[in-house]
Amino acid sequence: MGNSGGKPTNKTGKRVVTQKLETAQKTNVLSLTEHGLEEIPGQVFQLTSLRTLDLSKNKIKNLGNISQLKELKSLNCDQNLLAARSLSSISNLPKLAILSLGKNRLENPANQSFPPLPPKVKTLKLHGNSFSSIPKQICDPKLPLEKLDLSCNNLACVPSEICNLAALTDLNLDKNAIVSLPNEMGQLKKLKALSLRNNYLTKSYPQPIPSSLFVDTLLIDLNLHGNDRLTSTDLNEFDGFDVFLERRKKKKDKSLHGGAMVDMSVCGLK
């Protein structure tokens, strides 16, 4: 028998979204990616035990009553139409650890509309939002942020307050307009990976990457590919870079002994 209604169905005869909602009651995992949604279905907010929610690639403009999902640990809202003022409800998600808001409309943080972040967020992805500056709420010293993705924005600088993120291990600043980093970056004692591909770093004085970043952190993965005005020779002349190289070499040697393939290029530079 065919489907005379013309609406997406599954083998039980119910709409796909309805079946996913029913399954989520058992699994506490729900993916509604690429469903053409302009708003979150009201039934979602009744799934009070939900742990993972994927709403990516829709047309959603606000998050409704999402603060009712007190057990939520992972929320993906990439590629929607969310503005910063529509995010206030996320502040009340006490267990949220992973939040992805890439490719929305969150720009212009200076208007103070960017909300406080959930208290337990460890991974935050804000790529592709046209930020010209980093919202101060992201640099809250109380946040346990470990991974931060601010790639594909319009950032020209990094605020000194970035040093407040004491737990940060991985920072992605690819495809911005950054010309230098603040000395305070050296206070990110746990930082291991920093990607600055396709920015505007150049040989200058003071050096655009402070020596404290090389010396005082755990940095072993640094990617500078696409900074065309900076060469590997320039980088080797930076204060503290030799300390970074020695630390990276020790780490890579251990990986080699374990049989891993390791990139020993000079941070992506020619």
Tab-separated table of N, CA, C and O in Angstrom, residues 179-181 183 202-212 214 237-241:
chain	number	residue	atom	x	y	z
A	179	VAL	N	46.408	39.354	14.412
A	179	VAL	CA	47.777	39.772	14.090
A	179	VAL	C	48.757	39.461	15.224
A	179	VAL	O	49.967	39.407	15.003
A	180	SER	N	48.222	39.250	16.435
A	180	SER	CA	49.101	38.922	17.563
A	180	SER	C	48.268	38.343	18.696
A	180	SER	O	47.039	38.463	18.709
A	181	LEU	N	48.963	37.723	19.657
A	181	LEU	CA	48.330	37.138	20.835
A	181	LEU	C	48.818	37.869	22.078
A	181	LEU	O	49.964	38.321	22.139
A	183	ASN	N	50.187	38.494	25.956
A	183	ASN	CA	51.118	37.799	26.858
A	183	ASN	C	50.398	36.875	27.823
A	183	ASN	O	50.942	35.851	28.250
A	202	THR	N	52.627	38.032	11.586
A	202	THR	CA	53.818	38.392	10.822
A	202	THR	C	54.974	38.635	11.769
A	202	THR	O	54.761	38.828	12.983
A	203	LYS	N	56.192	38.620	11.264
A	203	LYS	CA	57.348	38.905	12.083
A	203	LYS	C	57.310	40.375	12.494
A	203	LYS	O	57.262	41.264	11.639
A	204	SER	N	57.278	40.631	13.795
A	204	SER	CA	57.177	41.998	14.291
A	204	SER	C	57.752	42.058	15.692
A	204	SER	O	58.128	41.039	16.278
A	205	TYR	N	57.834	43.270	16.228
A	205	TYR	CA	58.292	43.436	17.608
A	205	TYR	C	57.262	44.264	18.366
A	205	TYR	O	56.879	45.325	17.896
A	206	PRO	N	56.785	43.795	19.542
A	206	PRO	CA	57.139	42.486	20.118
A	206	PRO	C	56.611	41.340	19.259
A	206	PRO	O	55.704	41.534	18.455
A	207	GLN	N	57.181	40.174	19.445
A	207	GLN	CA	56.808	39.035	18.607
A	207	GLN	C	55.318	38.730	18.762
A	207	GLN	O	54.769	38.839	19.868
A	208	PRO	N	54.637	38.353	17.695
A	208	PRO	CA	53.174	38.178	17.729
A	208	PRO	C	52.703	37.002	18.579
A	208	PRO	O	51.555	36.975	19.010
A	209	ILE	N	53.583	36.022	18.797
A	209	ILE	CA	53.265	34.895	19.685
A	209	ILE	C	54.187	35.026	20.898
A	209	ILE	O	55.404	34.872	20.767
A	210	PRO	N	53.646	35.344	22.063
A	210	PRO	CA	54.505	35.630	23.215
A	210	PRO	C	55.310	34.417	23.663
A	210	PRO	O	54.852	33.273	23.543
A	211	SER	N	56.489	34.667	24.176
A	211	SER	CA	57.345	33.575	24.637
A	211	SER	C	56.681	32.782	25.754
A	211	SER	O	56.910	31.575	25.899
A	212	SER	N	55.837	33.441	26.546
A	212	SER	CA	55.161	32.754	27.653
A	212	SER	C	54.293	31.603	27.151
A	212	SER	O	54.123	30.595	27.840
A	214	PHE	N	54.995	29.661	24.623
A	214	PHE	CA	55.899	28.548	24.336
A	214	PHE	C	56.469	27.913	25.601
A	214	PHE	O	56.638	26.698	25.681
A	237	GLU	N	63.229	32.051	15.296
A	237	GLU	CA	63.909	33.148	15.967
A	237	GLU	C	63.123	33.717	17.140
A	237	GLU	O	63.641	34.527	17.906
A	238	PHE	N	61.876	33.278	17.316
A	238	PHE	CA	61.060	33.798	18.409
A	238	PHE	C	61.586	33.314	19.757
A	238	PHE	O	61.971	32.138	19.905
A	239	ASP	N	61.579	34.202	20.750
A	239	ASP	CA	61.967	33.829	22.102
A	239	ASP	C	61.047	32.720	22.614
A	239	ASP	O	59.827	32.803	22.477
A	240	GLY	N	61.636	31.689	23.186
A	240	GLY	CA	60.872	30.601	23.788
A	240	GLY	C	60.525	29.477	22.845
A	240	GLY	O	60.122	28.398	23.291
A	241	PHE	N	60.677	29.696	21.527
A	241	PHE	CA	60.271	28.665	20.573
A	241	PHE	C	61.102	27.397	20.721
A	241	PHE	O	60.593	26.295	20.509
